[in-house]
Amino acid sequence: MPELPEVETVRRGLAPVIEGARILNVDQRRGDLRFPFHERFASRLVGRTITGLGRRAKYLLTDLDDGTVLVMHLGMSGSFRIETAAESGTPGEFYRDRSKDPRHDHVVFQLGDSAGTVRSNVVYNDPRRFGFMTLVPRDALDRHPLFAHLGIDPTGNALNGPILRTLFAGKVTSLKAALLDQRLIAGLGNIYVCEALHRAGLSPFRAAGTLAENAWQDGMAADRLAAAIHAVVAEAIAAGGSSLRDHRQADGTLGYFQHSFSVYDRAGRVCPSPGCGGTIERRMQNGRSTFYCGTCQI
DNA sequence: CCGACTACCTGCCCGC
DNA sequence: TGCGGGCAGGTAGTCG
């Protein structure tokens, strides 16, 4: 489920619960998710205090008081839920979220205060197990293989028209594939790439390099695309992430950005662009569905 | 180096 | 009602 806006939504939901908390216990229920867990994964976490929760692209970065970072990726189907003792009133008895199959609860972090009193359980659920967790020293994070080749963040000033022209110059691959390439821009996924391209009026099938060509008739295309990416991501974060199928915020409420998708999962519908009148189409591109309007995306 | 493709895994939805 | 096929938000690895 998670692209950058969903991961950021998860981060904002978890941060107030886990920052400053001590990890009292880690119930690691299997030896691997996408990858095998680090040796002594659970025991290295127990007793640590969480000093902060950050994000880089689609990665959650949990800073610990011993200088290590618990790096977590949600894959396609990962989610967290928070179970607080206060919800049941009885210590040890926790609120149950029936929307998640307990067979896919793979890691349970039991959190508490410095005196050892249990305050909450943070449960990682991931049916497809494409997510993963690993431990990396904070001062080695930027050199770690997961992060060394990540591109620019799509939320800030680093992403603009001139930078896009530079990144895409000479690329014959499609605009869509280039936007999904985490080495160029880190954090976009299938939904928001489709949405941003539609908003910018650009075809997903066009060669990425054409954005950098002066000869291209629309010299502002890259600037428009940068603005569209900013807007789509910002709106999705403000809305609390998408809720395609079952995405929930960490507090259990549904995100609602899905209600404002223009093209994603809307094949056959009328294009919402003013005055366009086209129809949204779906086509497979690089093994994944691309949703677009063939009339106004050129 | 780049780009295209596959594999990883379970759930769900569709058509037969 | 059951079953097979296709598809789902991501990305590491392989191959040309």
JSON list of C-alpha atoms in Angstrom, two decimals, chain A residues 2-98:
[
{"chain": "A", "resi": 2, "resn": "PRO", "atom": "CA", "xyz": [2.55, 2.43, 0.91]},
{"chain": "A", "resi": 3, "resn": "GLU", "atom": "CA", "xyz": [4.05, 5.11, -1.19]},
{"chain": "A", "resi": 4, "resn": "LEU", "atom": "CA", "xyz": [5.68, 8.11, 0.39]},
{"chain": "A", "resi": 5, "resn": "PRO", "atom": "CA", "xyz": [2.44, 9.77, 1.56]},
{"chain": "A", "resi": 6, "resn": "GLU", "atom": "CA", "xyz": [1.27, 6.59, 3.26]},
{"chain": "A", "resi": 7, "resn": "VAL", "atom": "CA", "xyz": [4.62, 6.06, 4.96]},
{"chain": "A", "resi": 8, "resn": "GLU", "atom": "CA", "xyz": [4.62, 9.66, 6.13]},
{"chain": "A", "resi": 9, "resn": "THR", "atom": "CA", "xyz": [1.11, 9.17, 7.48]},
{"chain": "A", "resi": 10, "resn": "VAL", "atom": "CA", "xyz": [2.25, 6.09, 9.36]},
{"chain": "A", "resi": 11, "resn": "ARG", "atom": "CA", "xyz": [5.22, 8.02, 10.72]},
{"chain": "A", "resi": 12, "resn": "ARG", "atom": "CA", "xyz": [3.00, 10.80, 12.03]},
{"chain": "A", "resi": 13, "resn": "GLY", "atom": "CA", "xyz": [0.68, 8.32, 13.66]},
{"chain": "A", "resi": 14, "resn": "LEU", "atom": "CA", "xyz": [3.43, 6.32, 15.34]},
{"chain": "A", "resi": 15, "resn": "ALA", "atom": "CA", "xyz": [5.75, 9.14, 16.39]},
{"chain": "A", "resi": 16, "resn": "PRO", "atom": "CA", "xyz": [3.76, 10.46, 19.36]},
{"chain": "A", "resi": 17, "resn": "VAL", "atom": "CA", "xyz": [3.34, 6.92, 20.70]},
{"chain": "A", "resi": 18, "resn": "ILE", "atom": "CA", "xyz": [6.86, 5.62, 20.34]},
{"chain": "A", "resi": 19, "resn": "GLU", "atom": "CA", "xyz": [9.15, 8.64, 20.70]},
{"chain": "A", "resi": 20, "resn": "GLY", "atom": "CA", "xyz": [10.63, 8.62, 24.16]},
{"chain": "A", "resi": 21, "resn": "ALA", "atom": "CA", "xyz": [9.32, 5.13, 24.89]},
{"chain": "A", "resi": 22, "resn": "ARG", "atom": "CA", "xyz": [11.47, 2.24, 26.00]},
{"chain": "A", "resi": 23, "resn": "ILE", "atom": "CA", "xyz": [11.27, -1.07, 24.15]},
{"chain": "A", "resi": 24, "resn": "LEU", "atom": "CA", "xyz": [10.37, -3.56, 26.88]},
{"chain": "A", "resi": 25, "resn": "ASN", "atom": "CA", "xyz": [10.05, -6.60, 24.67]},
{"chain": "A", "resi": 26, "resn": "VAL", "atom": "CA", "xyz": [10.11, -7.63, 21.01]},
{"chain": "A", "resi": 27, "resn": "ASP", "atom": "CA", "xyz": [8.04, -10.61, 19.95]},
{"chain": "A", "resi": 28, "resn": "GLN", "atom": "CA", "xyz": [9.56, -11.61, 16.61]},
{"chain": "A", "resi": 29, "resn": "ARG", "atom": "CA", "xyz": [7.35, -14.38, 15.31]},
{"chain": "A", "resi": 30, "resn": "ARG", "atom": "CA", "xyz": [9.28, -15.53, 12.27]},
{"chain": "A", "resi": 31, "resn": "GLY", "atom": "CA", "xyz": [12.84, -15.59, 11.06]},
{"chain": "A", "resi": 32, "resn": "ASP", "atom": "CA", "xyz": [12.29, -13.53, 7.97]},
{"chain": "A", "resi": 33, "resn": "LEU", "atom": "CA", "xyz": [10.05, -11.12, 6.13]},
{"chain": "A", "resi": 34, "resn": "ARG", "atom": "CA", "xyz": [11.37, -10.19, 2.71]},
{"chain": "A", "resi": 35, "resn": "PHE", "atom": "CA", "xyz": [14.85, -10.86, 4.09]},
{"chain": "A", "resi": 36, "resn": "PRO", "atom": "CA", "xyz": [16.06, -12.77, 7.13]},
{"chain": "A", "resi": 37, "resn": "PHE", "atom": "CA", "xyz": [16.08, -10.67, 10.28]},
{"chain": "A", "resi": 38, "resn": "HIS", "atom": "CA", "xyz": [19.39, -9.45, 11.63]},
{"chain": "A", "resi": 39, "resn": "GLU", "atom": "CA", "xyz": [21.11, -11.82, 14.04]},
{"chain": "A", "resi": 40, "resn": "ARG", "atom": "CA", "xyz": [19.85, -11.09, 17.54]},
{"chain": "A", "resi": 41, "resn": "PHE", "atom": "CA", "xyz": [17.37, -8.60, 16.07]},
{"chain": "A", "resi": 42, "resn": "ALA", "atom": "CA", "xyz": [14.96, -8.68, 18.98]},
{"chain": "A", "resi": 43, "resn": "SER", "atom": "CA", "xyz": [17.55, -8.79, 21.76]},
{"chain": "A", "resi": 44, "resn": "ARG", "atom": "CA", "xyz": [19.41, -5.83, 20.33]},
{"chain": "A", "resi": 45, "resn": "LEU", "atom": "CA", "xyz": [16.23, -3.76, 20.59]},
{"chain": "A", "resi": 46, "resn": "VAL", "atom": "CA", "xyz": [15.09, -4.71, 24.07]},
{"chain": "A", "resi": 47, "resn": "GLY", "atom": "CA", "xyz": [15.99, -2.10, 26.66]},
{"chain": "A", "resi": 48, "resn": "ARG", "atom": "CA", "xyz": [16.61, 0.63, 24.11]},
{"chain": "A", "resi": 49, "resn": "THR", "atom": "CA", "xyz": [14.81, 3.96, 24.21]},
{"chain": "A", "resi": 50, "resn": "ILE", "atom": "CA", "xyz": [13.39, 5.37, 20.97]},
{"chain": "A", "resi": 51, "resn": "THR", "atom": "CA", "xyz": [14.73, 8.87, 20.45]},
{"chain": "A", "resi": 52, "resn": "GLY", "atom": "CA", "xyz": [13.00, 9.75, 17.19]},
{"chain": "A", "resi": 53, "resn": "LEU", "atom": "CA", "xyz": [11.05, 8.49, 14.19]},
{"chain": "A", "resi": 54, "resn": "GLY", "atom": "CA", "xyz": [12.01, 9.82, 10.77]},
{"chain": "A", "resi": 55, "resn": "ARG", "atom": "CA", "xyz": [11.47, 8.92, 7.16]},
{"chain": "A", "resi": 56, "resn": "ARG", "atom": "CA", "xyz": [13.58, 8.72, 4.03]},
{"chain": "A", "resi": 57, "resn": "ALA", "atom": "CA", "xyz": [11.63, 7.98, 0.86]},
{"chain": "A", "resi": 58, "resn": "LYS", "atom": "CA", "xyz": [9.47, 4.98, 1.79]},
{"chain": "A", "resi": 59, "resn": "TYR", "atom": "CA", "xyz": [11.66, 3.95, 4.71]},
{"chain": "A", "resi": 60, "resn": "LEU", "atom": "CA", "xyz": [10.83, 4.55, 8.36]},
{"chain": "A", "resi": 61, "resn": "LEU", "atom": "CA", "xyz": [13.92, 5.36, 10.43]},
{"chain": "A", "resi": 62, "resn": "THR", "atom": "CA", "xyz": [13.59, 4.65, 14.13]},
{"chain": "A", "resi": 63, "resn": "ASP", "atom": "CA", "xyz": [16.46, 6.21, 16.06]},
{"chain": "A", "resi": 64, "resn": "LEU", "atom": "CA", "xyz": [17.56, 4.41, 19.21]},
{"chain": "A", "resi": 65, "resn": "ASP", "atom": "CA", "xyz": [19.55, 5.66, 22.17]},
{"chain": "A", "resi": 66, "resn": "ASP", "atom": "CA", "xyz": [22.55, 3.47, 21.33]},
{"chain": "A", "resi": 67, "resn": "GLY", "atom": "CA", "xyz": [23.14, 5.12, 17.98]},
{"chain": "A", "resi": 68, "resn": "THR", "atom": "CA", "xyz": [21.55, 2.45, 15.82]},
{"chain": "A", "resi": 69, "resn": "VAL", "atom": "CA", "xyz": [18.61, 2.97, 13.51]},
{"chain": "A", "resi": 70, "resn": "LEU", "atom": "CA", "xyz": [15.82, 0.46, 13.15]},
{"chain": "A", "resi": 71, "resn": "VAL", "atom": "CA", "xyz": [15.08, 0.72, 9.42]},
{"chain": "A", "resi": 72, "resn": "MET", "atom": "CA", "xyz": [11.63, -0.48, 8.38]},
{"chain": "A", "resi": 73, "resn": "HIS", "atom": "CA", "xyz": [10.03, -0.81, 4.96]},
{"chain": "A", "resi": 74, "resn": "LEU", "atom": "CA", "xyz": [6.35, -1.71, 4.54]},
{"chain": "A", "resi": 75, "resn": "GLY", "atom": "CA", "xyz": [6.66, -3.41, 1.16]},
{"chain": "A", "resi": 76, "resn": "MET", "atom": "CA", "xyz": [3.29, -3.76, -0.56]},
{"chain": "A", "resi": 77, "resn": "SER", "atom": "CA", "xyz": [1.10, -4.82, 2.35]},
{"chain": "A", "resi": 78, "resn": "GLY", "atom": "CA", "xyz": [2.80, -3.84, 5.59]},
{"chain": "A", "resi": 79, "resn": "SER", "atom": "CA", "xyz": [1.00, -1.85, 8.27]},
{"chain": "A", "resi": 80, "resn": "PHE", "atom": "CA", "xyz": [1.31, -0.99, 11.91]},
{"chain": "A", "resi": 81, "resn": "ARG", "atom": "CA", "xyz": [-1.37, -0.85, 14.51]},
{"chain": "A", "resi": 82, "resn": "ILE", "atom": "CA", "xyz": [-1.17, 0.53, 18.00]},
{"chain": "A", "resi": 83, "resn": "GLU", "atom": "CA", "xyz": [-2.75, -1.31, 20.88]},
{"chain": "A", "resi": 84, "resn": "THR", "atom": "CA", "xyz": [-2.86, 0.68, 24.08]},
{"chain": "A", "resi": 85, "resn": "ALA", "atom": "CA", "xyz": [-3.50, -0.69, 27.51]},
{"chain": "A", "resi": 86, "resn": "ALA", "atom": "CA", "xyz": [-5.76, 2.28, 28.18]},
{"chain": "A", "resi": 87, "resn": "GLU", "atom": "CA", "xyz": [-8.29, 1.09, 25.63]},
{"chain": "A", "resi": 88, "resn": "SER", "atom": "CA", "xyz": [-9.21, -1.94, 27.66]},
{"chain": "A", "resi": 89, "resn": "GLY", "atom": "CA", "xyz": [-8.39, -0.65, 31.11]},
{"chain": "A", "resi": 90, "resn": "THR", "atom": "CA", "xyz": [-6.73, -3.90, 32.07]},
{"chain": "A", "resi": 91, "resn": "PRO", "atom": "CA", "xyz": [-2.96, -4.15, 31.81]},
{"chain": "A", "resi": 92, "resn": "GLY", "atom": "CA", "xyz": [-2.05, -6.85, 29.37]},
{"chain": "A", "resi": 93, "resn": "GLU", "atom": "CA", "xyz": [-5.45, -6.77, 27.71]},
{"chain": "A", "resi": 94, "resn": "PHE", "atom": "CA", "xyz": [-5.24, -4.99, 24.41]},
{"chain": "A", "resi": 95, "resn": "TYR", "atom": "CA", "xyz": [-7.69, -3.61, 21.93]},
{"chain": "A", "resi": 96, "resn": "ARG", "atom": "CA", "xyz": [-8.02, -5.93, 18.95]},
{"chain": "A", "resi": 97, "resn": "ASP", "atom": "CA", "xyz": [-8.24, -4.76, 15.38]},
{"chain": "A", "resi": 98, "resn": "ARG", "atom": "CA", "xyz": [-10.38, -7.31, 13.56]}
]
